[in-house]
XYZ file of C-alpha atoms in Angstrom:
760
model
C 79.831 94.741 35.395
C 77.571 92.929 38.012
C 74.090 94.327 38.668
C 74.949 95.411 42.267
C 78.061 97.225 41.372
C 76.213 98.953 38.459
C 73.263 99.609 40.669
C 75.324 101.343 43.397
C 78.224 103.037 41.700
C 76.615 104.620 38.621
C 74.535 107.073 40.886
C 71.929 104.357 41.377
C 71.063 104.339 37.645
C 68.925 101.257 37.839
C 66.282 102.993 39.778
C 66.611 106.606 38.451
C 64.185 108.801 36.408
C 65.167 111.994 34.775
C 62.988 115.052 34.611
C 61.909 114.023 31.287
C 60.896 110.487 32.593
C 63.711 108.558 31.087
C 64.452 105.462 33.149
C 67.852 104.188 33.184
C 68.539 100.555 34.260
C 71.287 97.998 34.267
C 71.258 94.211 34.819
C 73.522 91.461 35.096
C 73.628 91.127 31.331
C 73.817 94.767 30.397
C 76.419 97.493 30.703
C 74.986 100.754 32.430
C 73.091 103.222 30.149
C 74.581 106.401 29.263
C 73.867 109.377 31.419
C 71.416 111.907 30.096
C 72.662 115.246 28.964
C 72.506 117.779 31.779
C 74.359 115.821 34.398
C 73.360 112.944 36.976
C 69.651 112.476 37.486
C 68.354 112.423 41.052
C 68.659 109.222 43.152
C 65.450 107.251 43.143
C 64.093 105.152 46.012
C 61.350 102.946 44.579
C 58.379 103.245 46.849
C 54.766 102.340 46.071
C 51.864 99.827 46.438
C 50.207 96.892 44.465
C 46.696 97.529 43.362
C 44.283 94.687 43.750
C 42.316 95.529 40.812
C 45.110 94.315 38.509
C 44.276 90.703 39.689
C 40.827 90.328 38.064
C 40.576 86.507 38.650
C 41.073 87.033 42.423
C 38.455 89.761 42.468
C 36.072 87.821 40.480
C 34.824 90.853 38.750
C 35.649 92.219 35.253
C 33.949 95.885 35.030
C 33.812 97.405 31.588
C 37.334 98.778 30.606
C 36.169 102.517 30.699
C 34.572 102.059 34.123
C 37.787 100.375 35.412
C 39.955 102.898 33.912
C 38.172 105.810 35.621
C 38.459 103.866 38.992
C 42.111 103.378 38.382
C 42.715 106.870 37.257
C 41.292 108.163 40.430
C 43.285 105.832 42.627
C 46.631 106.563 40.809
C 46.093 110.243 41.299
C 45.635 109.737 45.007
C 48.644 107.586 45.094
C 50.632 110.220 43.503
C 49.113 112.879 45.727
C 50.275 111.063 48.850
C 53.880 110.987 47.434
C 54.190 107.429 46.174
C 56.388 107.035 42.910
C 55.671 103.520 41.786
C 52.687 101.057 41.153
C 53.169 97.495 41.477
C 50.721 95.394 39.125
C 50.020 91.818 38.559
C 50.289 90.636 35.076
C 48.563 87.203 35.283
C 48.676 84.618 32.660
C 45.103 83.897 33.446
C 43.979 87.414 32.244
C 46.327 87.864 29.346
C 46.326 84.663 27.321
C 42.579 84.085 27.386
C 42.707 81.070 25.079
C 45.693 79.271 23.426
C 47.584 81.931 21.500
C 45.038 84.631 22.016
C 46.252 87.561 24.025
C 44.213 90.373 25.548
C 46.362 93.279 26.538
C 43.630 95.973 26.610
C 43.496 96.523 30.194
C 47.252 96.312 30.674
C 47.574 98.786 27.968
C 45.279 101.161 29.506
C 46.988 100.815 32.930
C 50.302 101.700 31.378
C 48.802 104.837 29.958
C 47.421 105.908 33.272
C 50.583 105.163 35.032
C 52.524 107.503 32.672
C 49.805 110.006 32.792
C 50.466 110.389 36.604
C 54.261 110.318 36.273
C 54.575 106.883 38.110
C 56.903 104.020 37.663
C 55.395 100.471 37.443
C 56.839 97.157 38.809
C 55.190 94.642 36.578
C 54.645 90.962 37.935
C 54.257 88.628 34.915
C 52.785 85.625 36.817
C 52.249 82.359 35.076
C 51.406 80.568 38.440
C 47.843 82.120 38.011
C 47.122 79.856 35.140
C 44.420 79.992 32.501
C 41.889 77.117 32.930
C 42.614 75.969 29.286
C 46.213 74.961 30.037
C 45.420 71.790 31.929
C 42.742 70.896 29.420
C 44.833 71.429 26.383
C 47.947 69.484 27.789
C 46.786 65.919 28.717
C 48.130 64.449 31.701
C 49.761 67.685 32.936
C 48.217 68.221 36.304
C 50.071 68.675 39.596
C 49.924 65.471 41.668
C 50.287 65.157 45.531
C 51.765 62.207 47.336
C 48.300 60.867 47.859
C 47.312 61.052 44.252
C 45.218 64.198 44.735
C 45.179 66.713 41.659
C 44.266 70.247 42.465
C 43.821 71.306 38.908
C 46.475 73.262 37.485
C 49.075 71.981 35.135
C 52.561 71.355 36.381
C 55.345 73.500 35.133
C 57.464 70.370 34.522
C 55.387 69.382 31.572
C 57.554 70.230 28.549
C 54.609 71.889 26.590
C 53.543 73.831 29.655
C 56.904 75.071 30.310
C 57.176 76.159 26.686
C 53.790 77.973 26.943
C 54.884 79.800 30.135
C 58.156 80.950 28.497
C 56.123 82.293 25.585
C 53.814 84.189 27.906
C 56.573 85.810 29.773
C 58.261 86.678 26.457
C 55.211 88.239 24.956
C 54.467 90.471 27.991
C 58.149 91.682 28.468
C 58.621 92.414 24.750
C 55.197 94.461 24.676
C 56.307 96.807 27.476
C 60.045 96.821 27.703
C 60.440 100.120 26.039
C 57.814 101.893 28.026
C 59.465 104.738 29.977
C 57.421 103.901 33.060
C 58.923 100.174 33.461
C 60.807 99.983 36.576
C 61.507 96.315 36.907
C 60.031 92.801 36.234
C 59.040 90.611 39.230
C 59.068 86.934 37.835
C 58.761 85.271 41.208
C 55.930 86.534 43.399
C 56.284 84.640 46.582
C 58.211 82.177 44.528
C 57.521 78.559 45.364
C 54.787 75.825 44.915
C 51.669 77.654 45.362
C 49.348 74.679 44.817
C 50.512 73.075 48.039
C 47.710 74.793 49.905
C 45.059 74.126 47.261
C 43.271 71.353 49.196
C 39.814 69.934 48.196
C 36.929 72.080 49.142
C 35.973 69.799 52.084
C 39.615 69.914 53.395
C 40.936 73.182 52.206
C 43.680 73.775 54.756
C 45.494 70.407 54.191
C 48.903 71.102 52.845
C 50.406 68.362 50.614
C 53.732 67.430 49.219
C 54.323 67.943 45.343
C 54.947 67.001 42.720
C 54.372 63.226 41.709
C 53.333 63.758 38.270
C 55.301 61.752 35.599
C 57.032 64.974 34.306
C 58.394 65.854 37.756
C 59.275 62.269 38.383
C 61.260 62.136 35.097
C 63.147 65.303 36.037
C 63.909 63.686 39.526
C 65.374 60.592 37.796
C 67.693 62.971 35.717
C 68.661 64.760 38.807
C 69.601 61.579 40.486
C 71.614 60.480 37.509
C 73.554 63.729 37.781
C 74.223 63.140 41.344
C 75.075 59.480 41.361
C 76.273 58.883 37.884
C 75.366 55.160 37.907
C 72.392 53.052 39.038
C 74.947 50.998 40.907
C 76.020 53.991 42.937
C 72.570 54.967 43.760
C 71.810 51.374 44.897
C 74.964 51.377 47.088
C 73.868 54.570 48.955
C 70.168 53.811 49.075
C 70.667 50.101 49.741
C 68.217 49.213 47.004
C 68.387 46.815 44.003
C 66.946 48.933 41.154
C 68.039 47.617 37.607
C 67.022 50.864 35.785
C 66.502 54.395 36.430
C 62.930 53.998 35.483
C 62.415 51.780 38.551
C 63.234 54.614 40.989
C 60.253 56.414 42.558
C 59.983 59.471 44.876
C 59.290 58.497 48.457
C 55.513 58.543 49.249
C 54.923 56.649 52.490
C 56.536 55.689 55.750
C 57.814 57.479 58.860
C 61.105 55.654 58.684
C 61.627 56.638 55.038
C 60.997 60.351 55.869
C 64.222 60.172 58.096
C 66.479 58.640 55.390
C 68.238 59.327 52.251
C 65.252 58.776 49.994
C 63.600 61.806 51.719
C 66.507 63.877 51.615
C 67.105 63.442 47.952
C 63.414 63.779 46.975
C 63.108 67.187 48.899
C 66.522 68.500 47.821
C 65.494 67.743 44.311
C 62.299 69.621 44.671
C 64.164 72.596 46.189
C 66.499 72.637 43.124
C 63.657 71.934 40.827
C 61.629 74.883 42.027
C 64.595 77.197 41.782
C 65.186 75.914 38.307
C 61.679 76.937 37.399
C 62.366 80.439 38.739
C 65.513 80.477 36.341
C 63.494 79.543 33.375
C 61.119 82.602 33.833
C 63.984 84.902 34.605
C 65.949 83.892 31.705
C 63.017 84.408 29.408
C 62.426 87.945 30.712
C 66.144 88.683 30.486
C 66.429 87.457 26.967
C 63.515 89.686 26.067
C 64.745 92.693 28.010
C 68.318 92.814 29.053
C 68.030 96.342 30.441
C 65.597 96.152 33.374
C 66.297 94.427 36.629
C 64.742 90.970 37.173
C 63.305 90.522 40.642
C 61.626 87.855 42.729
C 60.264 87.949 46.282
C 59.795 85.205 48.864
C 56.794 84.755 51.156
C 59.114 84.712 54.166
C 62.551 83.399 55.084
C 63.868 80.324 56.605
C 60.749 78.128 56.883
C 59.341 77.364 53.427
C 61.551 74.459 52.518
C 59.216 71.540 52.951
C 55.899 72.352 51.189
C 56.461 75.496 49.176
C 60.093 74.234 48.198
C 61.420 77.817 48.352
C 65.240 77.902 48.691
C 66.075 81.448 48.947
C 69.691 80.828 48.142
C 69.315 78.643 45.029
C 66.610 80.884 43.799
C 68.551 84.079 44.629
C 71.310 83.396 42.227
C 68.866 83.840 39.258
C 67.659 87.336 40.031
C 69.074 90.925 40.160
C 67.041 91.950 43.032
C 65.695 89.847 45.762
C 62.565 90.766 47.888
C 60.187 89.753 50.578
C 56.734 89.752 51.783
C 56.573 91.231 55.143
C 53.349 91.021 57.142
C 54.103 91.624 60.833
C 50.461 90.893 61.864
C 50.545 87.626 59.957
C 53.427 86.653 62.149
C 51.488 87.710 65.066
C 48.790 85.290 64.190
C 51.529 82.489 63.999
C 53.417 83.455 67.224
C 50.837 85.004 69.265
C 52.546 88.307 69.190
C 54.903 90.141 66.785
C 58.446 90.714 67.879
C 60.538 93.235 65.803
C 63.129 90.395 65.869
C 61.216 88.398 63.384
C 61.609 91.237 60.783
C 65.187 91.900 61.497
C 65.967 88.199 61.132
C 63.959 87.992 57.851
C 65.886 90.847 56.473
C 69.289 89.575 57.493
C 68.239 86.080 56.099
C 67.401 87.792 52.776
C 70.765 89.678 52.756
C 72.534 86.252 53.088
C 70.796 85.094 50.035
C 71.120 88.399 48.080
C 74.809 88.752 48.636
C 75.686 92.157 47.054
C 72.387 92.471 45.122
C 69.675 94.978 46.139
C 66.806 93.879 48.474
C 63.208 95.170 48.368
C 60.124 94.462 50.222
C 57.582 93.787 47.495
C 54.689 93.132 49.871
C 54.559 95.190 53.006
C 51.454 95.030 55.216
C 49.325 98.106 54.438
C 46.190 97.169 56.480
C 44.914 94.573 58.871
C 45.580 90.922 58.309
C 42.272 89.175 57.693
C 41.504 85.606 57.186
C 37.932 85.082 56.786
C 36.065 85.010 60.184
C 38.855 83.233 61.717
C 41.322 86.027 62.232
C 41.330 89.760 62.093
C 44.458 91.677 63.186
C 44.601 95.160 64.608
C 45.106 97.978 62.164
C 48.731 99.241 61.646
C 49.237 102.582 63.192
C 51.267 105.417 61.595
C 53.987 104.498 64.174
C 53.904 100.929 62.969
C 54.360 101.984 59.311
C 57.304 104.217 60.195
C 59.049 101.732 62.327
C 58.518 98.813 59.815
C 60.028 101.073 57.073
C 63.077 102.284 58.925
C 63.809 98.839 60.364
C 63.869 97.560 56.695
C 66.209 100.264 55.565
C 68.385 99.599 58.557
C 68.939 96.041 57.426
C 69.616 97.100 53.867
C 66.255 97.257 52.163
C 66.283 99.664 49.181
C 62.814 99.540 47.773
C 59.331 99.223 49.442
C 55.878 98.294 48.092
C 52.705 97.770 49.953
C 50.147 95.024 49.752
C 47.859 96.758 49.119
C 46.673 100.177 48.112
C 42.907 99.391 48.424
C 41.476 96.683 50.647
C 40.845 93.416 49.083
C 37.275 93.225 47.876
C 36.343 89.579 47.968
C 37.665 86.230 49.108
C 38.997 84.872 52.294
C 40.997 88.197 52.781
C 38.297 90.510 51.907
C 38.339 94.055 53.465
C 42.028 93.391 54.550
C 45.385 94.746 53.825
C 44.565 98.156 52.391
C 46.449 101.333 53.022
C 43.371 103.352 52.236
C 39.587 103.007 53.260
C 37.087 100.967 51.293
C 36.184 104.009 49.156
C 39.802 105.007 48.417
C 39.977 107.836 50.868
C 43.217 108.279 52.711
C 43.958 106.836 56.223
C 46.493 108.219 58.639
C 48.635 105.164 57.894
C 48.515 106.032 54.150
C 49.597 109.531 55.082
C 52.392 108.348 57.343
C 53.503 106.028 54.482
C 53.588 109.080 52.214
C 55.761 111.041 54.693
C 58.159 108.178 54.910
C 58.331 108.052 51.118
C 59.120 111.815 51.194
C 61.963 111.248 53.675
C 63.440 108.330 51.711
C 63.325 110.449 48.479
C 64.872 113.374 50.097
C 67.891 111.442 51.250
C 67.698 108.690 48.547
C 71.291 109.112 47.435
C 72.517 108.773 51.118
C 70.300 105.813 51.779
C 71.094 103.958 48.607
C 74.888 104.354 48.949
C 74.785 102.920 52.472
C 74.999 99.204 53.364
C 74.848 97.420 56.658
C 78.228 97.102 58.181
C 80.176 93.777 57.503
C 79.069 91.231 60.186
C 81.861 89.493 62.207
C 79.427 86.810 63.525
C 77.939 84.101 61.368
C 75.200 81.557 62.170
C 74.773 78.322 60.109
C 71.366 78.196 58.435
C 70.953 74.805 56.516
C 67.742 74.006 54.621
C 69.028 70.338 54.500
C 68.972 70.252 58.289
C 65.319 71.666 58.333
C 64.217 68.942 55.851
C 65.783 66.244 58.123
C 64.227 67.758 61.330
C 60.861 67.972 59.479
C 61.217 64.416 58.302
C 61.799 63.390 61.929
C 58.751 65.307 62.998
C 60.196 68.237 64.834
C 61.348 71.073 62.472
C 60.871 73.431 65.438
C 63.937 71.976 67.070
C 65.928 73.445 64.159
C 63.974 76.666 63.529
C 63.926 77.654 67.143
C 67.525 76.906 67.679
C 68.692 79.120 64.719
C 66.367 81.865 65.980
C 67.752 81.476 69.615
C 71.248 82.084 68.250
C 70.143 85.176 66.310
C 68.156 86.574 69.305
C 71.246 86.764 71.553
C 72.909 89.094 69.017
C 69.959 90.980 67.992
C 69.366 92.016 71.479
C 73.004 93.074 71.809
C 72.806 95.104 68.599
C 75.481 92.922 67.099
C 75.112 92.414 63.370
C 75.300 88.780 62.085
C 75.392 86.970 58.687
C 73.552 83.663 58.025
C 75.821 81.283 56.178
C 74.922 77.863 54.368
C 76.869 74.739 53.795
C 77.693 76.316 50.360
C 79.337 79.181 52.105
C 81.484 76.709 54.331
C 82.682 74.788 51.262
C 83.655 77.975 49.304
C 86.135 78.639 52.102
C 84.940 82.048 52.570
C 84.608 82.048 56.403
C 87.718 84.205 56.847
C 85.599 87.472 57.053
C 84.072 86.145 60.383
C 85.611 86.052 63.773
C 83.193 83.502 65.149
C 80.761 81.027 63.733
C 77.784 79.540 65.616
C 76.256 76.129 64.800
C 72.992 76.011 66.770
C 71.561 72.949 65.334
C 74.055 71.519 62.750
C 72.296 68.083 62.731
C 73.706 67.053 59.321
C 77.347 67.914 58.319
C 79.443 66.363 55.569
C 83.216 65.400 56.252
C 84.188 68.071 53.719
C 82.177 70.687 55.669
C 83.618 69.506 58.860
C 87.087 69.895 57.488
C 86.434 73.436 56.327
C 85.162 74.258 59.790
C 88.261 72.662 61.379
C 90.558 74.696 59.043
C 88.536 77.925 60.043
C 89.378 77.329 63.599
C 92.900 76.267 62.923
C 93.474 79.651 61.223
C 92.246 81.632 64.196
C 88.461 81.449 63.869
C 86.192 80.670 66.806
C 83.393 78.128 66.657
C 80.521 77.421 69.031
C 78.331 74.197 68.643
C 75.728 72.300 70.799
C 74.104 68.922 71.237
C 73.930 66.608 68.022
C 76.345 68.841 66.156
C 77.172 66.800 63.019
C 75.124 63.769 64.283
C 74.378 62.692 60.798
C 76.203 62.692 57.407
C 74.693 63.651 54.021
C 73.332 60.156 53.632
C 71.507 60.578 57.014
C 73.760 57.879 58.684
C 74.982 58.601 62.305
C 78.640 59.151 62.561
C 80.543 56.787 64.737
C 82.003 59.688 66.689
C 79.815 62.761 67.676
C 80.477 65.714 67.205
C 80.739 64.217 63.758
C 82.271 65.107 60.446
C 85.763 65.097 62.370
C 84.644 67.826 64.771
C 85.027 65.732 67.879
C 88.739 66.853 68.107
C 87.960 70.310 67.283
C 85.576 70.568 70.034
C 87.745 68.464 72.407
C 84.754 66.208 73.314
C 83.037 63.036 72.361
C 79.356 61.931 72.967
C 79.085 58.934 75.226
C 75.109 58.973 75.408
C 72.067 61.196 75.499
C 69.354 61.172 78.260
C 66.218 63.253 78.951
C 67.096 66.037 81.303
C 66.545 64.717 84.873
C 66.744 68.175 86.533
C 69.302 70.834 87.715
C 71.183 73.400 85.819
C 74.690 73.658 84.161
C 76.977 75.512 86.710
C 80.048 77.264 85.753
C 83.153 76.028 87.604
C 85.162 78.925 86.735
C 84.800 82.485 85.349
C 84.321 82.258 81.567
C 83.869 85.077 79.066
C 81.344 87.418 80.756
C 79.919 84.900 83.286
C 81.337 84.535 86.856
C 82.028 81.164 88.359
C 78.973 79.680 89.850
C 76.622 81.289 87.196
C 73.884 78.744 86.189
C 72.641 77.990 82.636
C 69.418 76.043 82.032
C 69.507 72.493 80.573
C 66.764 71.864 77.832
C 65.107 68.726 77.064
C 68.340 66.552 76.944
C 71.692 66.058 78.561
C 74.662 64.759 76.694
C 77.162 62.605 78.515
C 80.559 63.821 77.168
C 83.981 62.547 77.256
C 86.586 65.131 77.403
C 89.377 64.872 74.904
C 92.974 66.312 75.198
C 92.944 69.934 75.042
C 89.488 70.359 76.379
C 88.696 72.337 79.588
C 85.468 71.909 81.489
C 83.785 75.281 82.053
C 80.587 74.140 83.461
C 79.115 70.849 84.893
C 75.675 69.288 84.928
C 73.997 68.723 88.408
C 75.428 65.065 88.404
C 79.044 66.612 88.099
C 79.589 65.468 84.577
C 80.984 67.913 81.812
C 78.512 70.114 80.123
C 80.290 73.055 78.721
C 83.824 72.554 77.194
C 86.285 74.831 75.663
C 89.667 74.474 74.176
C 92.205 75.858 71.703
C 92.520 74.359 68.276
C 95.417 75.679 66.147
C 95.114 79.520 66.511
C 91.475 79.404 67.219
C 89.201 78.392 70.034
C 85.883 76.290 70.389
C 82.954 76.088 72.767
C 80.681 73.193 73.073
C 77.440 72.710 75.279
C 75.817 69.285 75.784
C 72.290 70.480 75.755
C 69.715 72.466 73.447
C 70.827 75.762 74.744
C 70.100 77.730 71.658
C 66.691 76.259 71.524
C 66.056 77.268 75.021
C 67.086 80.804 74.655
C 64.563 81.470 71.986
C 61.742 81.049 74.361
C 63.266 81.802 77.775
C 65.434 84.756 76.936
C 67.608 83.522 79.881
C 70.090 86.337 80.542
C 73.024 84.102 81.308
C 72.585 82.355 77.871
C 72.761 85.683 76.011
C 75.749 86.792 78.022
C 77.579 83.562 77.149
C 76.782 83.574 73.520
C 77.736 87.262 73.055
C 80.538 87.072 75.486
C 82.233 84.288 73.598
C 81.899 86.525 70.248
C 83.542 89.446 72.116
C 86.323 87.361 73.498
C 86.929 86.379 69.934
C 87.495 89.863 69.084
C 83.999 90.972 67.623
C 83.460 94.653 68.208
C 80.421 96.810 67.425
C 80.656 99.550 64.772
C 79.025 101.830 67.263
C 78.765 100.700 71.033
C 75.226 101.091 72.257
C 74.068 101.175 75.872
C 70.370 101.936 76.784
C 68.076 102.138 79.813
C 66.054 100.607 81.121
C 67.663 97.279 80.361
C 64.237 95.762 79.420
C 63.655 98.315 76.796
C 63.388 97.059 73.209
C 65.828 99.386 71.432
C 67.500 98.311 68.172
C 70.326 100.188 66.560
C 71.843 99.505 63.265
C 74.734 101.113 61.456
C 74.973 101.595 57.719
C 78.368 102.474 56.020
C 78.495 104.892 53.045
C 81.203 106.491 51.019
C 84.188 108.305 52.328
C 83.683 107.076 55.946
C 80.150 108.416 56.308
C 77.815 106.370 58.378
C 74.033 106.267 59.386
C 72.971 105.167 62.817
C 69.260 104.135 62.840
C 67.877 103.840 66.373
C 64.451 102.258 67.019
C 62.445 102.098 70.036
C 60.117 99.029 69.537
C 58.965 99.123 73.136
C 56.040 100.927 75.050
C 58.204 103.346 77.238
C 60.860 105.992 76.842
C 64.208 104.604 76.164
C 67.557 106.550 76.815
C 70.181 105.472 74.360
C 73.876 106.236 74.630
C 75.971 105.693 71.357
C 79.718 105.525 71.673
C 81.590 106.558 68.626
C 85.358 106.369 67.751
C 87.117 109.652 67.143
C 85.242 113.111 67.141
C 82.778 112.965 64.225
C 80.082 115.390 63.497
C 76.635 113.992 64.388
C 73.322 115.293 63.059
C 69.836 114.259 62.842
C 69.395 113.162 59.027
C 65.753 114.137 58.834
C 65.916 117.520 60.556
C 69.490 118.516 59.944
C 69.867 119.535 63.485
C 73.335 119.047 65.008
C 73.431 116.816 68.102
C 75.395 117.681 71.191
C 78.109 115.252 71.925
C 80.489 114.612 74.865
C 83.995 114.193 73.518
C 86.900 112.840 75.371
C 90.233 111.372 74.362
C 88.639 107.974 73.844
C 85.849 109.015 71.406
C 82.442 110.712 71.344
C 79.292 109.950 73.337
C 75.765 110.835 71.979
C 72.823 110.648 74.289
C 69.291 110.438 73.148
C 65.850 109.952 74.620
C 63.506 107.757 72.350
C 59.747 107.836 72.974
C 57.863 104.676 72.536
C 57.763 103.485 68.952
C 59.985 106.326 67.719
C 63.022 106.300 65.281
C 65.810 108.485 65.084
C 68.254 108.621 62.119
C 71.781 110.066 62.752
C 74.214 111.162 60.200
C 77.803 110.427 61.189
C 80.388 112.387 59.397
C 84.238 111.997 59.829
C 85.983 114.966 61.298
C 87.030 117.395 59.004
C 84.538 116.807 56.181
């Protein structure tokens, strides 16, 4: 039985505690544990916080154990008082194996005693990335090495003896605590990726570097190339090189031209695979030592960590039972100038695309202000922020939440930041709000955990390979902003989407979608093009834009663009591309939800297009040339626009672009599970539907704006609708076509509606 089906169908046994504290779990490798006598235990929604004092190296302070235990005892009691049920705790290699083969578990043993004293669960993070200083000293020639030869100090995990030592550390920790009743799960990938990329020298601490060029990683790279190409002759053919032996092959280090070529793609794609394979090594060691508890990892974000951190959520995700995220809205505010709830929603939906049917947790949720030395200090999260962040996460499928951090950090560049509570451990209003959210989640845990986001009918292509190529060509923003622009249109319309990767395309599993969007499909293989063509031929709808399939997997430009054989599917062919000289795209006829004469912005570049047989020009550039082309292909339809329309929408929010993208989807037959209208139009109201058993649904409505919003929800049939949290029945207007619910949502408010089929 797979982990997810076990997790969901067996009354959520992976996250259930009996009255006696017995914890029942299942994993990919294990059958569900038997139910305890006396019937089913209550459903359990894991909810808690990391405690920073479990990371002694970062705190640079080792108090006597008795003093430390009294401090933790007090904080765990307060954590229990506020209503939390789980502690997250670092278990760092640095603190455990203090010398080769010498393990010190005294503090962790004491922590486990205290956790069980207070009736809490514990999510343990065995973290070999925080490495003892002796490792690099004992294992010669083992240090990480950057492209410029810089060595930050720690030993690279590709050194065979270092890897063995890491597996041994993980095994020792898991075997020691696997039978403790408090253990919830093992997190073996805390913000999984290459951490040393940001460890610059002390005089240039912020310089990110590419890793790893040590001889052990280079050796694994050569092995990877052999598996990919088979022979050195084939590699020479593709690379246009004259290597006589695999030992002659080196990863690319220099050159702007080389960063845009196959050497770059192969090197960085290898590092994505290699980093994911290291996560597998840790997960396998833990699973071998304990086949009964879930193995988790969590990512520092989603969709942007492919270049330096080498974090491919999709490759890593297949090695874990639960996937998680770090979610710090006010860090994002630092990056983008302001925080938009769209960012969180997109991260959750991206995580969902990597997790598949497996559960998803937030393993680091912002507890207090973001702080980065004297350079940045965010505002403090309010109780309303806490409530919104939690419910938005659940609305997108999150089923466990842990804060970073219970106490504020005490030293270092983030000192005084991120704590839910005050410096002295006393409760803040936001900590009390988190406790109330936890109480709501626990009260309705069975309902929440059985419910899943409705199946999306819209898919957006997200391709780490295209991100790497755009980064190599010095503008990854063209990629990321285009993908976010596509997502933005559907987020604002409250239409669920999935992100798909080239692997999803090749699997032939596109039939669940009515329409697929290619916002910046800069690289496509011929096989991927053929699969997309077949999707349209069988009745799917497909939308693309400028430079769709410009390059193949070798980074070579196709002779016809759109490439990969998609020119005939899109009924057009690129003749040339020029910088935009002014003017707009003007519709020459009514199309989807836009009237004739409506204008769309042209962004940066304008593609001169030849219209092929079957193509119909819907809009023209200011010079009269075709700019928007549609046509039937088999039983489906396509739409192609000769400018960076998706990229423009991400920043401009131009209404006509949003109407074009969502209108095309609705014309393809996409229908919302619940039809939502709200006033005023500029309100930032998000509504998501979760489906449960026997036709039961939850509608989670969130007003992210600063004013009152009025929402009308149109439901099929005549279901019973109530407020999940209060139990109050809601008045509804019924007619032959269905039922309408109208609500007023104050600013920053959340309403959770329970929708029960008629007759239940």
